[in-house]
Amino acid sequence: LSVEGKEGNTLSVFAAGDKACGVTLCGVKYPLQNHTLHFSNALGVSNSFASNIANISVTDGILIVMWQQDNITDFVDKLK
């Protein structure tokens, strides 16, 4: 998953189930490489964009991804 944002804006990643394995985050202040995120662990919370694109991948499990969007109108227009 590639997510567009503004450098410095917040990005958080959570395991949707008990755990998500093989989580890799690139283009963020605190990158992860092939990490296991547990539902009860806050490791993926309050990261931030290090560039305008963050790349997120997971090999097993489901992630919930939330990020700050400065201009919601531009974001909604991109979804159309």
Short mmCIF file of C-alpha atoms in Angstrom, two decimals:
data_model
loop_
_atom_site.label_atom_id
_atom_site.label_comp_id
_atom_site.label_asym_id
_atom_site.label_seq_id
_atom_site.Cartn_x
_atom_site.Cartn_y
_atom_site.Cartn_z
CA LEU A 1 0.00 0.00 0.00
CA SER A 2 1.36 3.43 -0.93
CA VAL A 3 -0.08 6.32 1.06
CA GLU A 4 0.33 9.98 0.11
CA GLY A 5 0.86 12.52 2.84
CA LYS A 6 2.88 15.55 3.82
CA GLU A 7 6.31 15.18 5.39
CA GLY A 8 5.89 15.35 9.18
CA ASN A 9 2.21 14.36 9.19
CA THR A 10 1.17 11.53 11.49
CA LEU A 11 0.72 7.95 10.29
CA SER A 12 -0.35 5.06 12.54
CA VAL A 13 -0.50 1.33 11.81
CA PHE A 14 -2.33 -1.23 13.98
CA ALA A 15 -2.79 -4.99 13.80
CA ALA A 16 -6.49 -5.60 13.15
CA GLY A 17 -6.38 -9.04 14.76
CA ASP A 18 -4.16 -10.60 17.40
CA LYS A 19 -1.07 -9.94 15.27
CA ALA A 20 0.16 -8.96 11.82
CA CYS A 21 3.43 -10.53 10.63
CA GLY A 22 5.99 -9.32 8.12
CA VAL A 23 5.06 -5.66 8.52
CA THR A 24 7.34 -3.30 6.60
CA LEU A 25 7.06 0.49 6.73
CA CYS A 26 9.16 2.67 4.42
CA GLY A 27 9.16 6.44 3.92
CA VAL A 28 8.39 7.06 7.61
CA LYS A 29 10.42 8.46 10.49
CA TYR A 30 10.51 5.07 12.26
CA PRO A 31 10.71 2.39 9.55
CA LEU A 32 10.05 -1.30 10.22
CA GLN A 33 11.40 -4.28 8.31
CA ASN A 34 9.58 -7.64 8.48
CA HIS A 35 8.26 -6.92 12.00
CA THR A 36 5.39 -8.53 13.90
CA LEU A 37 2.84 -6.06 15.27
CA HIS A 38 0.58 -7.27 18.07
CA PHE A 39 -2.87 -5.82 18.73
CA SER A 40 -1.86 -4.85 22.28
CA ASN A 41 1.42 -3.19 21.20
CA ALA A 42 1.57 0.53 20.39
CA LEU A 43 4.74 0.27 18.24
CA GLY A 44 2.97 1.46 15.06
CA VAL A 45 1.24 4.44 16.69
CA SER A 46 2.17 8.08 15.95
CA ASN A 47 4.81 7.53 13.32
CA SER A 48 5.24 10.29 10.73
CA PHE A 49 5.88 10.70 7.03
CA ALA A 50 9.59 11.17 6.22
CA SER A 51 8.64 11.99 2.62
CA ASN A 52 5.40 12.47 0.66
CA ILE A 53 4.87 8.73 0.19
CA ALA A 54 4.81 5.97 2.81
CA ASN A 55 4.89 2.33 1.68
CA ILE A 56 3.28 -0.27 3.92
CA SER A 57 3.23 -4.02 3.47
CA VAL A 58 2.23 -7.07 5.51
CA THR A 59 2.80 -10.75 4.70
CA ASP A 60 0.27 -12.28 7.12
CA GLY A 61 -2.63 -10.59 8.89
CA ILE A 62 -4.58 -7.39 8.46
CA LEU A 63 -3.50 -3.84 9.22
CA ILE A 64 -5.52 -0.76 10.07
CA VAL A 65 -3.78 2.31 8.64
CA MET A 66 -4.67 5.86 9.68
CA TRP A 67 -2.96 9.04 8.56
CA GLN A 68 -3.31 12.79 8.89
CA GLN A 69 -4.64 14.58 5.84
CA ASP A 70 -4.29 18.38 5.82
CA ASN A 71 -6.87 19.05 3.15
CA ILE A 72 -9.76 16.57 3.28
CA THR A 73 -11.32 17.98 0.09
CA ASP A 74 -8.23 17.06 -1.93
CA PHE A 75 -8.24 13.60 -0.36
CA VAL A 76 -11.90 12.96 -1.19
CA ASP A 77 -11.36 14.18 -4.76
CA LYS A 78 -8.58 11.59 -5.19
CA LEU A 79 -10.99 8.82 -4.16
CA LYS A 80 -13.45 9.69 -6.93
#
